[in-house]
CSV table of C-alpha atoms in Angstrom, one decimal:
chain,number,residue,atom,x,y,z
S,234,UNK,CA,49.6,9.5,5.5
S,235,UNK,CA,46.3,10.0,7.1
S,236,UNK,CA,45.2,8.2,9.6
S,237,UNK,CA,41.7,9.1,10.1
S,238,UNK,CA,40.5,7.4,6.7
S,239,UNK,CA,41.6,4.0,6.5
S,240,UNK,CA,40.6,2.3,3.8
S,241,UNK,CA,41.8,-0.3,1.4
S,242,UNK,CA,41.5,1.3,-2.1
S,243,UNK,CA,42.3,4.8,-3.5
S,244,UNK,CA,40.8,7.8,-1.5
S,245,UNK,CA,38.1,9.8,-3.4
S,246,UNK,CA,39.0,13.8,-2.9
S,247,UNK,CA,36.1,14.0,-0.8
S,248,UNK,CA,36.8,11.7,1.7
S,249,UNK,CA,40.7,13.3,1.9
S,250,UNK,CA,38.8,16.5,2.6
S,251,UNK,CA,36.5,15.2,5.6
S,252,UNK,CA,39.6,13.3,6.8
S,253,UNK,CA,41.9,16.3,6.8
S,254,UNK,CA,38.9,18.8,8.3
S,255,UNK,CA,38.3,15.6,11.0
S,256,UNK,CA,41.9,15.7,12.7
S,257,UNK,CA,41.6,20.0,12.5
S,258,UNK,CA,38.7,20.0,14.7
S,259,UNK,CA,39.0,20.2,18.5
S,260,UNK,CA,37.4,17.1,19.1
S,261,UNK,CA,40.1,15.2,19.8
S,262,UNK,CA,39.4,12.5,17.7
S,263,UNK,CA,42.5,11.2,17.3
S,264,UNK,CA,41.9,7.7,18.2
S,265,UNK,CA,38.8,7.6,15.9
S,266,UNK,CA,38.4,6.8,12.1
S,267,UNK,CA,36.2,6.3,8.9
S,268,UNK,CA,36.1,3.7,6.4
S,269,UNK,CA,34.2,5.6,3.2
S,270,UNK,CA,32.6,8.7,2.6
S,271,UNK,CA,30.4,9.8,-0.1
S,272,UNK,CA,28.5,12.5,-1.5
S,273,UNK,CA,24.8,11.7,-2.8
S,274,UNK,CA,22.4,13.9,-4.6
S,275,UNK,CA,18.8,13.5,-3.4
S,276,UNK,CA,15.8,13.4,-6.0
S,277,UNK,CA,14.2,16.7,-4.2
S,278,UNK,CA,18.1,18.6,-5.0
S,279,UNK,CA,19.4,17.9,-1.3
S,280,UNK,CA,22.8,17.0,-1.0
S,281,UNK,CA,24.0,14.7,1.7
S,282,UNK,CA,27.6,13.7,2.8
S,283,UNK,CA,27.6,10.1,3.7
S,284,UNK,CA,30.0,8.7,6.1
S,285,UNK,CA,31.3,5.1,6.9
S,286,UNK,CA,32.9,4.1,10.3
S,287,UNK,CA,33.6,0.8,11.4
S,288,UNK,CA,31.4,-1.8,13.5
S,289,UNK,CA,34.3,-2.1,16.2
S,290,UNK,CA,34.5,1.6,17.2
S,291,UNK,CA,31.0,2.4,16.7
S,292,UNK,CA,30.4,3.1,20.5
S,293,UNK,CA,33.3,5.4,20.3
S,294,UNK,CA,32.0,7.1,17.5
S,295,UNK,CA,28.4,7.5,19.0
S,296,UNK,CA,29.7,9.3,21.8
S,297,UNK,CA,30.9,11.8,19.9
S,298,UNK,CA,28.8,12.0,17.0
S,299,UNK,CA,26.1,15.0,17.7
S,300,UNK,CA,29.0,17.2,17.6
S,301,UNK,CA,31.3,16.1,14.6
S,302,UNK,CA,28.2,16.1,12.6
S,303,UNK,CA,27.5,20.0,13.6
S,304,UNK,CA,31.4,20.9,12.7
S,305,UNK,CA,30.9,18.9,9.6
S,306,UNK,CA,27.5,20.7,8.3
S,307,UNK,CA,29.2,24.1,9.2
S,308,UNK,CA,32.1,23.2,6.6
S,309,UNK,CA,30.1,21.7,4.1
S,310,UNK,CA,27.3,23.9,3.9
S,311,UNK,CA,24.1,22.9,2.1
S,312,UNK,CA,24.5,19.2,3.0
S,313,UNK,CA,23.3,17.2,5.8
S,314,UNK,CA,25.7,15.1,7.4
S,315,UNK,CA,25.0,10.8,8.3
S,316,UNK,CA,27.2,8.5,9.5
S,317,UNK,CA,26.6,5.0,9.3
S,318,UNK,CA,28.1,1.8,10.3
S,319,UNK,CA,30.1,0.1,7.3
S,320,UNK,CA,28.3,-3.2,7.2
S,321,UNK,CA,28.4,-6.5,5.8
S,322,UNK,CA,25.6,-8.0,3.9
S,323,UNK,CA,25.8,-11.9,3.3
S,324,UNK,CA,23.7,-13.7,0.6
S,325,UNK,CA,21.2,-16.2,1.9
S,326,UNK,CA,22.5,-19.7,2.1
S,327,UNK,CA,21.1,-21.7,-0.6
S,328,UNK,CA,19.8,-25.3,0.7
S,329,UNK,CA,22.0,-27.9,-0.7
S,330,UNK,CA,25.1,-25.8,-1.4
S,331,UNK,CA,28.5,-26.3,0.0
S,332,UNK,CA,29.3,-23.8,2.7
S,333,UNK,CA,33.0,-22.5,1.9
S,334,UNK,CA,35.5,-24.2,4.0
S,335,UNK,CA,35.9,-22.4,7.6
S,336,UNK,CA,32.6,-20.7,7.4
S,337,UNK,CA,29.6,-21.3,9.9
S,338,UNK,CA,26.0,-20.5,9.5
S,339,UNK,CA,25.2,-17.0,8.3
S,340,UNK,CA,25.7,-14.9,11.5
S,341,UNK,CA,22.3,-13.3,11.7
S,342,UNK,CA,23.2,-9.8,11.9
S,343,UNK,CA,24.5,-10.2,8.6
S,344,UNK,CA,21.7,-10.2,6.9
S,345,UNK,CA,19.6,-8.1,4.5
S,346,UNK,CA,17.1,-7.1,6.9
S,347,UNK,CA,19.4,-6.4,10.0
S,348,UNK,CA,22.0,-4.3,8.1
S,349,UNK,CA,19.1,-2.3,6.7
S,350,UNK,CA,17.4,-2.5,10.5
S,351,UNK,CA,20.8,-1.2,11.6
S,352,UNK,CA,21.4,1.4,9.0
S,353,UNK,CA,17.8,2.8,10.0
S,354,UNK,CA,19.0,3.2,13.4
S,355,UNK,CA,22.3,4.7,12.4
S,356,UNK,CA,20.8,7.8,10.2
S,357,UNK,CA,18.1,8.6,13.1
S,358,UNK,CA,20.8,8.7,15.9
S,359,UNK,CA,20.7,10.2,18.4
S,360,UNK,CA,16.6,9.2,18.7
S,361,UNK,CA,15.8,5.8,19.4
S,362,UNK,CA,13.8,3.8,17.1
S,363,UNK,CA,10.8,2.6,19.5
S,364,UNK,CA,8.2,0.8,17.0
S,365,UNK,CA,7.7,-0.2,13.3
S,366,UNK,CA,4.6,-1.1,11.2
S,367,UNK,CA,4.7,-1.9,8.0
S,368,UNK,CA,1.5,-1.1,5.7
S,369,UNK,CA,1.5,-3.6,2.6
S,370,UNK,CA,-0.7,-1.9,-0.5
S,371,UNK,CA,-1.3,-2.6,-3.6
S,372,UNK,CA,1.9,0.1,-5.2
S,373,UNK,CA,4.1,-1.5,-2.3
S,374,UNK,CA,4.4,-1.4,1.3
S,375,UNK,CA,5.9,1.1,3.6
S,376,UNK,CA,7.1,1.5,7.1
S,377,UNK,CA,5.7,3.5,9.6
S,378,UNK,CA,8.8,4.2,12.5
S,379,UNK,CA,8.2,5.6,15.7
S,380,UNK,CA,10.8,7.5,16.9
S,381,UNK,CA,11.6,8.6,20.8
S,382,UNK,CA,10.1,12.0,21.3
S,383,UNK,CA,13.5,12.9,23.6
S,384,UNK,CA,15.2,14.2,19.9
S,385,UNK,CA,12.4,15.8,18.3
S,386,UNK,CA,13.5,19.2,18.3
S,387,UNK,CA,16.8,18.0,16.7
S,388,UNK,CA,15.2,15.6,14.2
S,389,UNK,CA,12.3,17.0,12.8
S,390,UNK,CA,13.9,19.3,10.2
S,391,UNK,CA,16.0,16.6,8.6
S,392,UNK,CA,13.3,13.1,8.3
S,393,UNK,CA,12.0,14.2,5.0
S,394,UNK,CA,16.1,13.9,4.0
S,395,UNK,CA,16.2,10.4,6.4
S,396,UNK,CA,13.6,9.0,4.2
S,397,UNK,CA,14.6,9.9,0.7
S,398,UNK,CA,18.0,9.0,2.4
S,399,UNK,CA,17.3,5.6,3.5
S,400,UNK,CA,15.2,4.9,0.0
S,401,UNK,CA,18.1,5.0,-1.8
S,402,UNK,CA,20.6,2.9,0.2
S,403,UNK,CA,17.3,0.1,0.3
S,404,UNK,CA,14.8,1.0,-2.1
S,405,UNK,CA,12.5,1.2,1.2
S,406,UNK,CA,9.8,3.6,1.9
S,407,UNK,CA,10.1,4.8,5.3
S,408,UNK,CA,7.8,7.3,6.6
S,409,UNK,CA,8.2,9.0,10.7
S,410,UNK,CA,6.4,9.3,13.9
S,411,UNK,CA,7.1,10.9,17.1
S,412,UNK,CA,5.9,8.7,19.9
S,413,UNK,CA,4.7,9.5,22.5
């Protein structure tokens, strides 16, 4: 049984495959695992692989990430490799409906706009996100993000994927900036 996908339905053959090529690397990763992976065609014919690791070892996973994501794109060439944390997205509380028994207030990093926040952060790791704008127009609004110029270098070839990325997990238009 593997141990680096734990998850609680049937395994897709893709995430058996990045499990299996996971405990082959070097890494050492063996203390370290993934929720989901998945496999998501882009509208411009980019492919990206997709993967989910849970909130509790997400500092574990960080530390380590720059270089499983290298290993990863040299295995699966032509896509570019994310991982995000697997969150949980609560519906708003409707006024004058009866909370289920046991359950407080909506914790607040369980809603819409932080797990989408968060997942922003995730797919730009390892630059920080240092500023927003959003510009409202008539066809929609988008989001201006500055990003910490530290990662530049690294990041630059991939945002055009981040956005298309991060459109279709949110339906939001993202565009970047390197800040100074």
């Amino acid at each position: 049984e593997m141990s680096m996908l734990r998850k609680k339905t049937d395994p897709i053959p893709f995430e058996l495959e990045i499990g299996k090529f996971l405990e082959k690397t070097e890494l050492g990763l063996g203390h370290l695992y993934f929720n989901s992976a998945k496999e998501i065609d882009l509208p411009d014919g980019k492919k990206v692989a997709l993967i989910y690791f849970p909130m509790p070892i997400m500092a574990e996973w960080k530390k380590v990430l720059t270089k499983v994501i290298n290993e990863l794109e040299k295995k699966l060439q032509q896509r570019t490799v994310f991982f995000i944390g697997n969150r949980t997205i609560l519906k708003k509380e409707k006024r004058g409906c009866f909370k289920p028994k046991g359950l407080q207030k909506r914790p607040r990093n369980r809603t819409l706009t932080s797990v989408y926040e968060a997942t922003l952060a995730d797919l730009v790791h390892p630059a920080l996100i240092v500023g927003k704008r959003t510009t409202y127009t008539p066809s929609g609004s988008y989001q201006r993000v500055f990003l910490s110029k530290t990662h530049q270098t690294a990041l630059e070839s991939k945002l055009e994927t981040i956005s298309a990325l991060y459109s279709k997990l949110t339906r939001r238009t993202v565009f970047f900036t390197f800040d100074n």
